[in-house]
Coordinates of C-alpha atoms and ligand atoms in Angstrom, one line a residue:
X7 CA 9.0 26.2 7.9
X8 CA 7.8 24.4 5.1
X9 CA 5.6 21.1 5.7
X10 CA 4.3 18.7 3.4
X11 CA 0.6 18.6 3.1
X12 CA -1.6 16.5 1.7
X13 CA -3.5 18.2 -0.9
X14 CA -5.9 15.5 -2.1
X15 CA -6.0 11.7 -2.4
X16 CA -7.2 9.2 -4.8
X17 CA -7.9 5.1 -5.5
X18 CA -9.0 3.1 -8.4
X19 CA -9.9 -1.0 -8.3
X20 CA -9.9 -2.5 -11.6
X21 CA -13.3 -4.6 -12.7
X22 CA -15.8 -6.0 -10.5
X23 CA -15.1 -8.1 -6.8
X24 CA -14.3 -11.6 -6.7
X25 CA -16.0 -12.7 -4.0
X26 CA -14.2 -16.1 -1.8
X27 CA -17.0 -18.1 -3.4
X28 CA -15.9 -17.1 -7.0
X29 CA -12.4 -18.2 -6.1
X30 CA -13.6 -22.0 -5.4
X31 CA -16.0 -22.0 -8.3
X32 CA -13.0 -21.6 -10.4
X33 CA -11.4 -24.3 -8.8
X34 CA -9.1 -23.3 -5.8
X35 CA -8.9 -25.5 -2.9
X36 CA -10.2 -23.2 -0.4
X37 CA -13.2 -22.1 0.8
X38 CA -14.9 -18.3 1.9
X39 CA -15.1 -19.2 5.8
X40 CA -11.5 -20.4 6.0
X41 CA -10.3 -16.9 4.3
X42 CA -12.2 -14.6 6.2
X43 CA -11.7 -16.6 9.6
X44 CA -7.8 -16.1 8.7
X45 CA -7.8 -13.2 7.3
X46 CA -11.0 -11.0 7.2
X47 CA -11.0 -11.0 3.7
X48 CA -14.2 -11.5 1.4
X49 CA -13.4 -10.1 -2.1
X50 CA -10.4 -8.6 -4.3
X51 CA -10.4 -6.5 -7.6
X52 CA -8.0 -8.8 -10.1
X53 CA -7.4 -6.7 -13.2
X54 CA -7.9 -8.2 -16.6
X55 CA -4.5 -9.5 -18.7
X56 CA -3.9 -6.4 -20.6
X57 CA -4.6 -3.9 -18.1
X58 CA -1.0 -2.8 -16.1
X59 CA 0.0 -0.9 -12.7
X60 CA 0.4 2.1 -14.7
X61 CA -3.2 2.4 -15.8
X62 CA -4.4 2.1 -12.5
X63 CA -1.9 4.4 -11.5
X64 CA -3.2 7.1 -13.8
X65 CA -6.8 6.5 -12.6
X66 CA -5.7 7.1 -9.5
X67 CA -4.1 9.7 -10.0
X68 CA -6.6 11.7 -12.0
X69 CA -8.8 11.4 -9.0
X70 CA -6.3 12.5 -6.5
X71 CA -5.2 15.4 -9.1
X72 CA -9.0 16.5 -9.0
X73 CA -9.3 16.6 -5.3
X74 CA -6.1 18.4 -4.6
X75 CA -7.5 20.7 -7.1
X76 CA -4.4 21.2 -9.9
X77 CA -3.5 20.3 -13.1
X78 CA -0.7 17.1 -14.0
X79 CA 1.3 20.2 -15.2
X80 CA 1.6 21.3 -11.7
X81 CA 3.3 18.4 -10.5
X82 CA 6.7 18.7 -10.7
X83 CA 7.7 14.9 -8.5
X84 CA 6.4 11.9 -9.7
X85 CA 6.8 8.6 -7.2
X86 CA 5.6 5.2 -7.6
X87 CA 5.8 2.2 -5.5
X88 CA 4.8 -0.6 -7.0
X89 CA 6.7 -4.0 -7.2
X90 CA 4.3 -5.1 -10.4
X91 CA 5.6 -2.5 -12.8
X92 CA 4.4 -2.8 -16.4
X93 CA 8.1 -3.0 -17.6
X94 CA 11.8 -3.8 -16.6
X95 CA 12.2 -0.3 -17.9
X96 CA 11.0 2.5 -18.5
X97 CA 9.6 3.2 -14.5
X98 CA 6.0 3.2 -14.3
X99 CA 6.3 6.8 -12.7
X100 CA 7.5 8.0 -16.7
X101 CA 5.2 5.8 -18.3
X102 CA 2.1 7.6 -15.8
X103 CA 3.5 10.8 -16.6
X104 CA 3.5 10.5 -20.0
X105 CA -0.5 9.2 -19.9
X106 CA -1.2 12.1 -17.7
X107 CA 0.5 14.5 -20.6
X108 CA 3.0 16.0 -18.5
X109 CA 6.3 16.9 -20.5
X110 CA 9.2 17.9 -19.4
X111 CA 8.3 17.5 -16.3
X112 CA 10.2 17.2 -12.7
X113 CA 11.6 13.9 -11.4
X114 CA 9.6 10.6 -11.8
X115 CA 10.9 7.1 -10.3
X116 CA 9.9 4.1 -8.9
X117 CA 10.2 2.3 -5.7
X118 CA 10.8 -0.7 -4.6
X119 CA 9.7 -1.8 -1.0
X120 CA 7.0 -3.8 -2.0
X121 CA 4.1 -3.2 0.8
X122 CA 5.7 -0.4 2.7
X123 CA 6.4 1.1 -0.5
X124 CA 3.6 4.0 -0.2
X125 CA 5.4 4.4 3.5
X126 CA 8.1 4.3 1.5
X127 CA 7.2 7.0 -1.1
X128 CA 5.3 9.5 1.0
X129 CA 8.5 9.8 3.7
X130 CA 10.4 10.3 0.3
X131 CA 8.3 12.9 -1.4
X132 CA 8.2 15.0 1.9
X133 CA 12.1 15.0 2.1
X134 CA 12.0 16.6 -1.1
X135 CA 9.4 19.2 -0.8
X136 CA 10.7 20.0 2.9
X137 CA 14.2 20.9 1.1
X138 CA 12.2 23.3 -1.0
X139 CA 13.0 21.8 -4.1
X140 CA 10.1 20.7 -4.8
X141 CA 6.6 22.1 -4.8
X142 CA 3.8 18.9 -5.8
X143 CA 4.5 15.4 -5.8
X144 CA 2.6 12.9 -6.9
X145 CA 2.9 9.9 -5.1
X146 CA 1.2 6.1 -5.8
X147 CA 1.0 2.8 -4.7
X148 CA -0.2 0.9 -8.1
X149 CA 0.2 -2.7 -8.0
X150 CA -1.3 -6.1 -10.4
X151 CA 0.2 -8.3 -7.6
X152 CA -2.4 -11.4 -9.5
X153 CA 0.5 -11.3 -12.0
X154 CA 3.2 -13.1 -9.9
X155 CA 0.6 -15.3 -7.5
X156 CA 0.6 -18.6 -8.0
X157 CA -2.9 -19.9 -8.5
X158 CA -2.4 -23.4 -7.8
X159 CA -0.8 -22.2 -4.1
X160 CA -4.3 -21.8 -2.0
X161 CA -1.8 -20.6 0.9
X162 CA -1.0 -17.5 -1.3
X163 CA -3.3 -16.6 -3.8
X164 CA -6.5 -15.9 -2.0
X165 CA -4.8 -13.1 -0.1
X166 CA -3.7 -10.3 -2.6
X167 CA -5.7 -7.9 -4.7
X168 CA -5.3 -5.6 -7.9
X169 CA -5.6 -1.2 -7.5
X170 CA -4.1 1.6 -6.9
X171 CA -4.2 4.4 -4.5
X172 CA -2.5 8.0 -4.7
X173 CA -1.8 11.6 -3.0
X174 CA -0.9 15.0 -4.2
X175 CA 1.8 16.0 -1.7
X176 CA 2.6 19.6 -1.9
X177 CA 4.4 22.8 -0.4
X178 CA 2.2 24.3 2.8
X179 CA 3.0 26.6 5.7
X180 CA 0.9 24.1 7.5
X181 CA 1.3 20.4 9.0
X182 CA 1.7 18.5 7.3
X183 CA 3.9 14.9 7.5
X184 CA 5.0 15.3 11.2
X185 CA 7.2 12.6 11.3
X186 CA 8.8 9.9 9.5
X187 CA 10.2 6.1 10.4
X188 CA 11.7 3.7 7.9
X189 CA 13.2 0.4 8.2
X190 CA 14.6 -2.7 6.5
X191 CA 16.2 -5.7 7.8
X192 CA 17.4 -8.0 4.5
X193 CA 18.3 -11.0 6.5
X194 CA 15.1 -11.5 6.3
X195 CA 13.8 -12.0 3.0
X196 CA 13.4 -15.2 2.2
X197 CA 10.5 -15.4 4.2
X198 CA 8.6 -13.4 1.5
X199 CA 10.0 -13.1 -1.7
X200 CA 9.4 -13.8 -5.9
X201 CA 12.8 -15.4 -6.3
X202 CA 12.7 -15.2 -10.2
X203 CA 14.9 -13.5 -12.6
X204 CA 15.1 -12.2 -16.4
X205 CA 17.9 -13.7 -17.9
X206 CA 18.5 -13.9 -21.5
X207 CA 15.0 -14.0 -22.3
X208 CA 13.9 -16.1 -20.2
X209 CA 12.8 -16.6 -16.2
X210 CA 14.9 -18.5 -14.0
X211 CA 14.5 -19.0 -10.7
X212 CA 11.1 -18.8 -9.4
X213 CA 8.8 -16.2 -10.8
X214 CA 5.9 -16.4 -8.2
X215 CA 5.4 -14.9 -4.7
X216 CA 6.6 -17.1 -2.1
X217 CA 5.5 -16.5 1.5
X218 CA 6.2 -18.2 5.2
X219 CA 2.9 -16.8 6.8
X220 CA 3.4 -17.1 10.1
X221 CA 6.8 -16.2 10.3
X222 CA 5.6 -13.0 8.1
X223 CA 2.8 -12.8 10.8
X224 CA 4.7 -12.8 13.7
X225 CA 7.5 -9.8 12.1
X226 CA 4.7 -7.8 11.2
X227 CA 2.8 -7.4 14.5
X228 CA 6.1 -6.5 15.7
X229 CA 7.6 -4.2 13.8
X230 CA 4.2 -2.5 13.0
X231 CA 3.5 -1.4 16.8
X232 CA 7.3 -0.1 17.2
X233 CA 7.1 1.7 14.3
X234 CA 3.7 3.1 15.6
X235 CA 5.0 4.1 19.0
X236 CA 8.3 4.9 17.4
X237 CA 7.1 7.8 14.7
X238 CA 4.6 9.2 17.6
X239 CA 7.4 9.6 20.0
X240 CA 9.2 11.4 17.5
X241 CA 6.9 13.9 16.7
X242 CA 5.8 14.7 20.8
X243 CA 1.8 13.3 20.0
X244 CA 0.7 10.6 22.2
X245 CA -1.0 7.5 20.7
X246 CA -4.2 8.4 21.7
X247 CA -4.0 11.8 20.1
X248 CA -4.2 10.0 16.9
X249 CA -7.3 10.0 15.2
X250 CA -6.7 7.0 12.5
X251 CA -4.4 4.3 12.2
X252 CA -4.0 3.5 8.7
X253 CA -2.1 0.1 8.3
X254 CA -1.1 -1.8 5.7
X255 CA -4.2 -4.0 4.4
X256 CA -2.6 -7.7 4.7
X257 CA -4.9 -9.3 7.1
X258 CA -7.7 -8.2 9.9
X259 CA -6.0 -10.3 12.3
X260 CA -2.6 -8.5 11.8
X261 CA -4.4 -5.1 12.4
X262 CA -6.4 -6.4 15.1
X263 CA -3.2 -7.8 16.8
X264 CA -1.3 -4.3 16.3
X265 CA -3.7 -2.4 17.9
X266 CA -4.5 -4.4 21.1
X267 CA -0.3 -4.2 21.6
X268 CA -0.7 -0.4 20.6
X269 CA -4.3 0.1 22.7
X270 CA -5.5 1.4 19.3
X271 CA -9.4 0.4 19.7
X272 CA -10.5 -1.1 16.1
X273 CA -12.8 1.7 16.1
X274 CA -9.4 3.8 14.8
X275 CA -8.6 1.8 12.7
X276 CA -9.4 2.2 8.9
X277 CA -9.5 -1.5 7.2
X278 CA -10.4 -2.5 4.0
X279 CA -8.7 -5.6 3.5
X280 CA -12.2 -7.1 3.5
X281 CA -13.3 -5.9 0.0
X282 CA -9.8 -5.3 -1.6
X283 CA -7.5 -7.8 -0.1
X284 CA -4.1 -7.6 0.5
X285 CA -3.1 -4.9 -2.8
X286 CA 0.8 -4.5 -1.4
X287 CA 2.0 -0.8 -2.0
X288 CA -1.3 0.0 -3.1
X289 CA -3.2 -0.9 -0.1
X290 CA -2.3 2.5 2.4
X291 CA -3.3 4.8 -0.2
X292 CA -6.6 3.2 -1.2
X293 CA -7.8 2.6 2.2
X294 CA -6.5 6.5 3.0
X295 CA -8.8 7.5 0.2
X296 CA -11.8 5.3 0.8
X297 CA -11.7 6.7 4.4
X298 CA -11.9 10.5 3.2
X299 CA -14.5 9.8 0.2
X300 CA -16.9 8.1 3.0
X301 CA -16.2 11.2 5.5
X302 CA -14.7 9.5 8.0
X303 CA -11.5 10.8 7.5
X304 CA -11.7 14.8 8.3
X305 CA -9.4 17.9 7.9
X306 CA -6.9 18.5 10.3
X307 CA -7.0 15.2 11.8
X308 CA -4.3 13.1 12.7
X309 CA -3.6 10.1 11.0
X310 CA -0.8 7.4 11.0
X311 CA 0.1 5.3 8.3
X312 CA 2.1 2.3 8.7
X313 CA 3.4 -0.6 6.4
X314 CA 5.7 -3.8 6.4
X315 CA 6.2 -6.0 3.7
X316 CA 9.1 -7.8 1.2
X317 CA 13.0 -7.4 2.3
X318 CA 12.1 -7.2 4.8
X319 CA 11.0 -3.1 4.9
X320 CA 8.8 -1.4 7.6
X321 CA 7.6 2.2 8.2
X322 CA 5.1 4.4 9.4
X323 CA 4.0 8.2 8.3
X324 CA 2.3 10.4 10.6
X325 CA 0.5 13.8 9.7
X326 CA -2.0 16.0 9.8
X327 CA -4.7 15.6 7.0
Ligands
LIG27 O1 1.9 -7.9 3.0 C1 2.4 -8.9 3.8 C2 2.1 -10.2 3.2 N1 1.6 -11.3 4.0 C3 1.0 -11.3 5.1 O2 0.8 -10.4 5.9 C4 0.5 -12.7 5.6 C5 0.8 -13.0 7.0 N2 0.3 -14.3 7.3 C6 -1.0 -14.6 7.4 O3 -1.9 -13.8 7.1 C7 -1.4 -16.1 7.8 O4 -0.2 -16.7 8.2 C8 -2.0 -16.8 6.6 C9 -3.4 -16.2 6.3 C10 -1.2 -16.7 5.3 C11 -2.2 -18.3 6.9 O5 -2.9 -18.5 8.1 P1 -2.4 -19.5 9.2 O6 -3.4 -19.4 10.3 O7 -1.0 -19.1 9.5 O8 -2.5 -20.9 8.4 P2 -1.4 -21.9 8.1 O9 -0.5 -21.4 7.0 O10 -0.8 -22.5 9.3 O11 -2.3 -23.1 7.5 C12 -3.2 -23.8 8.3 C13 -3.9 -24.8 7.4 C14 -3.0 -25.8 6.6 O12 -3.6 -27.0 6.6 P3 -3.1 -28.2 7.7 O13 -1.6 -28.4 7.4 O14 -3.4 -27.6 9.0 O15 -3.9 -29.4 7.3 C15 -3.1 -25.2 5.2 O16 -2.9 -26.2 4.2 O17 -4.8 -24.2 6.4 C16 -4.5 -24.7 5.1 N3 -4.7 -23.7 4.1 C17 -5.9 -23.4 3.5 N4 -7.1 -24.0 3.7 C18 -8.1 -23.5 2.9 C19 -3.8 -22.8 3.7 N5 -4.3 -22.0 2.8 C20 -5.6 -22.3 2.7 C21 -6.7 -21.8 1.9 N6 -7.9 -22.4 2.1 N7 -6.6 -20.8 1.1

């Protein structure tokens, strides 16, 4: 039997936190208590103009390379979910392979499911190694999500966050991924969207992230504890066998709403939207990695990863680290 294992994990923020309070001193019509009662966040990483998802992807990456202990030219699968990529085309995965110096390398895509994206990627990556055609995948969440916010929307722009997070996936005769669930529902995408388009060199349509909060609120909490009970029941562990719940990073409330419905006490669940804000596909695999660089996160526990975002796309990951 051949599982997918995670071999090592890595994360990257770009500069230094904006706090709440640097948000109104440069002007936004909000303030630090009305953020962190709503959402439990304090600060976010914003990257500066020129930098782009696919350099944080390669710091990332470098670090996650390190920990798993190979070199880029082992890595023969290169996945990245990001809905910020640096171009139209080329992907961001080939532009991060290229700046890691692998040539003639395996596969490398992108992926497009916006926060469940890492969910997304990782369920992806360990259909491909689990086949046998594949040996190490890389696989990243990199996102510059300040890039389509709208600054002069308060409703929006306080929430998201620049980084990236990534995993070496690779070949083991040990658990492993245990089970996988995705989803995606389209009918309802309106209710989080950037409705713009490149046409003949120019944007029409609406190039900034939309949102309906509470309606976005409501489908997550939802869809996040089926999901949750959904990918446990498939792989025979009960709940409470888990050791972390690794949720997407969109708001404390959301996470705190999960895992009463779930009886997942807070004190399982890793959260960092606090300090990094809601970074989309990126926000899984930093939080993951934070959570094994500060210990708490320990071989051969069990840990379930879960996301819902744009599309509307859910799905959850569970394994053994
Ligand atoms: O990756 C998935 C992406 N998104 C999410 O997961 C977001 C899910 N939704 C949410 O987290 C919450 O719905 C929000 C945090 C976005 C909003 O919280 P809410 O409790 O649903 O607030 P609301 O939108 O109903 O707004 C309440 C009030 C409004 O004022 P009035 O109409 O009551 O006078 C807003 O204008 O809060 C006002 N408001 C703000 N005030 C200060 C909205 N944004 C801000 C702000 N600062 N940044």
């Amino acid at each position: 039997m051949i599982y997918a294992r995670v071999a090592g994990t890595g994360s990257y923020l770009p500069g230094e936190p904006v706090t709440n309070d640097d948000l109104v001193a440069r002007g936004i019509d909000t303030s630090d208590e009305w953020i962190a009662e709503r959402t439990g966040i304090r600060a976010r990483h914003l990257a500066a103009p020129d930098v782009t998802a696919s350099q944080l992807a390669y710091e990332a990456s470098v670090r996650a390379i390190e920990a798993a202990g190979c070199q880029p030219s082992d890595i023969d699968l290169i996945i990245v979910a990001t809905s910020t990529p640096d171009y139209i085309f080329p992907s961001t995965a080939t532009l991060l392979q290229a700046r890691l110096g692998i040539t003639n390398g395996g596969a490398a895509f992108d992926l497009q499911a916006v926060c469940t994206g890492f969910a997304y990627a990782l369920a992806t990556a360990e259909k491909f190694i689990r086949s046998g055609s594949n040996k190490r995948a890389l696989v990243v969440g990199a996102e510059v999500f300040s890039r389509i916010l709208d600054w002069n929307d308060r409703g929006t722009c306080v929430l998201f966050g620049d980084g990236a997070g990534a995993v070496v996936l690779e070949a083991s005769d040990k658990p492993g991924i245990l089970a996988t669930a995705l989803h995606a529902d389209g009918s309802h995408n309106p209710i989080l969207c950037v409705p713009g388009q490149i046409n003949r060199g120019s944007v029409t349509g609406d190039p900034f992230l939309r949102m309906d909060g509470q309606a976005v609120f409501k489908f997550a909490v939802r869809v996040l504890s089926e999901v949750a009970r959904e990918v446990t029941a498939q792989a025979g562990v009960p709940l409470d066998a888990v050791d972390w719940l690794i949720p997407h990073q969109a708001n404390i409330r959301i996470m705190q709403a999960t895992g009463r419905r779930l009886g997942v006490p807070m004190e399982k669940v890793i959260a960092t939207v606090a300090q990094h804000g809601n970074t989309s596909a990126a926000s899984i695999p930093l939080a993951l990695d934070h959570a094994v660089r500060d210990g708490r996160v320990q071989r051969g526990q069990r840990l379930l990863l879960e996301g819902v975002g744009g599309g509307f796309t859910w799905g959850a990951v569970l394994l053994e680290f």
